[in-house]
Short mmCIF file of C-alpha atoms in Angstrom, two decimals:
data_model
loop_
_atom_site.label_atom_id
_atom_site.label_comp_id
_atom_site.label_asym_id
_atom_site.label_seq_id
_atom_site.Cartn_x
_atom_site.Cartn_y
_atom_site.Cartn_z
CA GLU A 1 106.17 100.47 107.88
CA ALA A 2 109.80 99.95 106.91
CA GLN A 3 109.92 98.16 103.61
CA VAL A 4 111.50 97.59 100.23
CA THR A 5 109.06 97.62 97.33
CA GLN A 6 109.52 96.33 93.80
CA ASN A 7 107.44 96.80 90.70
CA PRO A 8 106.22 94.99 88.81
CA ARG A 9 105.91 91.76 90.76
CA TYR A 10 105.41 89.72 87.61
CA LEU A 11 106.48 90.52 84.07
CA ILE A 12 106.39 88.61 80.82
CA THR A 13 108.16 90.22 77.89
CA VAL A 14 109.79 89.41 74.58
CA THR A 15 113.43 89.30 73.61
CA GLY A 16 114.94 92.71 72.97
CA LYS A 17 112.20 94.87 74.47
CA LYS A 18 113.76 97.22 77.01
CA LEU A 19 112.34 97.05 80.51
CA THR A 20 112.88 98.57 83.93
CA VAL A 21 112.17 97.01 87.32
CA THR A 22 111.81 99.62 90.02
CA CYS A 23 112.98 99.32 93.60
CA SER A 24 112.27 101.75 96.41
CA GLN A 25 113.03 101.76 100.13
CA ASN A 26 111.68 104.01 102.86
CA MET A 27 114.37 103.43 105.50
CA ASN A 28 116.92 106.02 104.31
CA HIS A 29 119.43 103.24 103.69
CA GLU A 30 122.67 104.12 101.92
CA TYR A 31 123.25 100.70 100.44
CA MET A 32 121.06 98.97 97.88
CA SER A 33 121.58 95.96 95.68
CA TRP A 34 120.01 93.64 93.12
CA TYR A 35 120.08 89.85 93.07
CA ARG A 36 118.76 87.17 90.80
CA GLN A 37 117.70 83.73 91.98
CA ASP A 38 117.82 80.70 89.71
CA PRO A 39 117.17 77.02 90.48
CA GLY A 40 120.39 75.22 91.26
CA LEU A 41 122.40 78.45 91.26
CA GLY A 42 120.96 80.21 94.26
CA LEU A 43 121.02 83.97 94.74
CA ARG A 44 123.67 85.95 92.89
CA GLN A 45 124.45 89.63 93.20
CA ILE A 46 123.99 91.67 90.01
CA TYR A 47 124.85 95.24 91.04
CA TYR A 48 125.12 97.20 94.23
CA SER A 49 125.16 100.85 95.20
CA MET A 50 126.94 102.31 98.21
CA ASN A 51 125.13 105.64 97.94
CA VAL A 52 123.69 108.13 95.44
CA GLU A 53 125.63 108.08 92.16
CA VAL A 54 127.93 105.28 93.42
CA THR A 55 127.40 101.83 91.92
CA ASP A 56 129.51 98.75 91.27
CA LYS A 57 129.23 95.35 89.63
CA GLY A 58 128.37 92.21 91.51
CA ASP A 59 128.96 88.67 90.33
CA VAL A 60 126.65 88.64 87.28
CA PRO A 61 126.32 92.19 85.85
CA GLU A 62 126.28 91.31 82.14
CA GLY A 63 123.11 92.47 80.38
CA TYR A 64 121.99 94.77 83.20
CA LYS A 65 122.28 98.44 84.04
CA VAL A 66 121.46 100.34 87.18
CA SER A 67 121.27 103.95 88.31
CA ARG A 68 121.08 105.63 91.70
CA LYS A 69 119.93 109.21 91.26
CA GLU A 70 117.98 109.31 94.51
CA LYS A 71 118.76 107.61 97.77
CA ARG A 72 115.45 105.75 97.96
CA ASN A 73 115.35 104.36 94.41
CA PHE A 74 117.54 101.85 92.61
CA PRO A 75 116.02 100.71 89.30
CA LEU A 76 117.28 97.70 87.36
CA ILE A 77 117.35 98.17 83.59
CA LEU A 78 117.48 95.47 80.96
CA GLU A 79 118.28 97.22 77.69
CA SER A 80 117.80 94.15 75.49
CA PRO A 81 116.40 91.25 77.53
CA SER A 82 117.21 87.69 76.51
CA PRO A 83 115.65 84.37 77.60
CA ASN A 84 118.61 83.63 79.88
CA GLN A 85 117.54 86.59 81.99
CA THR A 86 114.34 84.80 82.93
CA SER A 87 114.64 84.68 86.70
CA LEU A 88 113.37 85.84 90.07
CA TYR A 89 114.85 89.21 90.96
CA PHE A 90 115.25 90.69 94.43
CA CYS A 91 116.14 94.18 95.52
CA ALA A 92 117.64 94.76 98.97
CA SER A 93 118.79 97.63 101.15
CA ARG A 94 120.70 98.21 104.38
CA THR A 95 122.44 101.01 106.23
CA GLY A 96 126.07 101.83 105.50
CA GLY A 97 127.17 100.22 108.71
CA VAL A 98 127.30 96.53 109.41
CA ASN A 99 123.60 95.86 109.50
CA GLU A 100 121.21 93.31 108.13
CA GLN A 101 119.78 93.54 104.67
CA TYR A 102 116.09 93.96 103.98
CA PHE A 103 114.73 92.30 100.87
CA GLY A 104 111.87 93.24 98.59
CA PRO A 105 109.15 90.73 97.67
CA GLY A 106 110.73 89.78 94.36
CA THR A 107 109.95 90.27 90.66
CA ARG A 108 109.41 87.21 88.52
CA LEU A 109 110.58 87.98 84.99
CA THR A 110 109.96 85.77 81.99
CA VAL A 111 111.61 86.63 78.66
CA THR A 112 110.29 84.71 75.65
CA LYS B 1 136.26 84.36 95.31
CA GLN B 2 134.03 83.59 98.27
CA GLU B 3 132.02 80.37 98.04
CA VAL B 4 129.30 79.33 100.46
CA THR B 5 128.11 75.76 100.85
CA GLN B 6 125.09 74.53 102.76
CA ILE B 7 124.62 70.95 103.85
CA PRO B 8 122.27 69.17 103.63
CA ALA B 9 120.40 70.45 100.57
CA ALA B 10 117.17 69.06 101.99
CA LEU B 11 116.09 67.80 105.37
CA SER B 12 112.90 66.21 106.61
CA VAL B 13 112.24 65.83 110.34
CA PRO B 14 109.27 64.98 112.56
CA GLU B 15 107.68 67.78 114.54
CA GLY B 16 109.33 68.48 117.87
CA GLU B 17 112.85 67.50 116.89
CA ASN B 18 115.85 69.74 117.37
CA LEU B 19 117.91 70.18 114.22
CA VAL B 20 121.08 71.78 112.91
CA LEU B 21 121.69 73.35 109.52
CA ASN B 22 125.26 73.79 108.35
CA CYS B 23 126.97 76.53 106.36
CA SER B 24 130.61 76.71 105.33
CA PHE B 25 132.54 79.44 103.51
CA THR B 26 135.92 79.38 101.81
CA ASP B 27 137.32 82.81 102.73
CA SER B 28 137.41 83.44 106.47
CA ALA B 29 137.91 87.20 105.97
CA ILE B 30 134.22 87.94 106.37
CA TYR B 31 132.46 90.86 108.04
CA ASN B 32 129.19 89.26 108.99
CA LEU B 33 127.07 86.21 108.37
CA GLN B 34 123.32 86.28 108.03
CA TRP B 35 120.71 83.54 108.05
CA PHE B 36 117.51 83.98 106.06
CA ARG B 37 114.31 82.08 105.60
CA GLN B 38 112.52 81.87 102.25
CA ASP B 39 109.03 80.50 101.82
CA PRO B 40 108.02 79.18 98.37
CA GLY B 41 107.52 82.01 95.89
CA LYS B 42 108.26 84.61 98.55
CA GLY B 43 111.02 87.00 99.46
CA LEU B 44 113.70 86.57 102.09
CA THR B 45 113.12 87.09 105.78
CA SER B 46 116.12 87.81 107.95
CA LEU B 47 116.46 85.46 110.91
CA LEU B 48 119.79 86.26 112.52
CA LEU B 49 122.84 88.39 111.78
CA ILE B 50 126.17 87.49 113.39
CA GLN B 51 128.91 90.08 113.27
CA SER B 52 132.46 88.86 112.73
CA SER B 53 133.39 89.64 116.35
CA GLN B 54 130.52 87.54 117.71
CA ARG B 55 130.36 83.80 118.25
CA GLU B 56 126.61 83.37 118.32
CA GLN B 57 123.20 85.00 118.20
CA THR B 58 119.88 83.80 119.55
CA SER B 59 116.30 84.62 118.68
CA GLY B 60 113.55 82.56 120.23
CA ARG B 61 114.00 78.93 119.20
CA LEU B 62 116.84 79.82 116.84
CA ASN B 63 120.53 79.93 117.66
CA ALA B 64 123.23 80.68 115.12
CA SER B 65 126.92 80.20 115.74
CA LEU B 66 129.95 81.42 113.84
CA ASP B 67 133.49 80.04 113.75
CA LYS B 68 135.43 82.28 111.39
CA SER B 69 138.70 80.42 111.70
CA SER B 70 137.16 77.19 110.46
CA GLY B 71 134.83 78.90 107.99
CA ARG B 72 131.65 77.49 109.51
CA SER B 73 128.30 78.53 110.84
CA THR B 74 125.42 76.50 112.18
CA LEU B 75 121.75 77.32 112.65
CA TYR B 76 120.13 75.39 115.47
CA ILE B 77 116.34 75.14 115.55
CA ALA B 78 114.82 73.84 118.77
CA ALA B 79 111.53 72.00 119.01
CA SER B 80 110.77 72.24 115.29
CA GLN B 81 107.22 73.02 114.13
CA PRO B 82 105.47 72.53 110.77
CA GLY B 83 105.54 76.31 110.36
CA ASP B 84 109.33 76.13 110.26
CA SER B 85 109.12 74.40 106.87
CA ALA B 86 110.94 76.64 104.41
CA THR B 87 114.28 77.04 102.69
CA TYR B 88 117.02 78.41 104.92
CA LEU B 89 119.77 80.46 103.32
CA CYS B 90 123.15 81.39 104.69
CA ALA B 91 124.92 84.48 103.36
CA VAL B 92 128.31 86.02 104.12
CA TYR B 93 129.38 89.64 103.81
CA SER B 94 132.88 90.04 102.43
CA GLY B 95 134.94 92.28 100.20
CA ALA B 96 135.94 95.89 100.74
CA GLY B 97 133.27 97.67 102.75
CA SER B 98 131.39 94.39 103.17
CA TYR B 99 129.32 95.24 100.11
CA GLN B 100 129.51 91.80 98.59
CA LEU B 101 126.97 89.28 99.83
CA THR B 102 127.45 85.68 98.80
CA PHE B 103 124.67 83.18 99.36
CA GLY B 104 124.65 79.45 99.80
CA LYS B 105 122.11 77.47 97.78
CA GLY B 106 120.04 76.77 100.85
CA THR B 107 118.67 73.89 102.88
CA LYS B 108 115.04 72.99 102.25
CA LEU B 109 113.49 71.98 105.55
CA SER B 110 110.29 70.00 105.89
CA VAL B 111 108.85 69.47 109.37
CA ILE B 112 106.34 66.64 109.36
CA PRO B 113 103.37 66.92 111.77
#
């Protein structure tokens, strides 16, 4: 089954404790991206990757890092999480052409 | 910077009605426009993707139109059902390589039995 998976689905952590949210897709898509969704602000793009070792900032990259060492994986790293990063995070992928994006199920992160 | 607006923010209709959801964007230089559905606490499900060269797309009871020159798209839902209750999101692909995806804040639809 074609899908985008994220882990963990739910995470509660404390300020400053480094964490990684994993994202994996099994569709051989070149393009992957991360979004956060907040009430009243909607979905905003954090980072995207056009292919292995090629990444770029989205609209709200501050406080996040990403890496793309393999085509199927695109982890999101929070080096020093803060409460304002409490949010619902989505990973997505699509082919390099003009095709629709597929979204993961979401990761709900709470930073206290 | 691309901005996407969806009106109305919320809509409640009786079952069986036809309805239209609106999406507008500020920069007409888009590649594609995609409509999604999001159920509470869930991820996004793609409904329709309209490429910039297309005027509309249809899937079942759904029809999406695109007018690039005016910066508008509409999602038409025919014969609404309670199962259609969800938040509907509009998103536009823009920027070099169409890598940037900008979302509207959504329209929350409630279909009353």
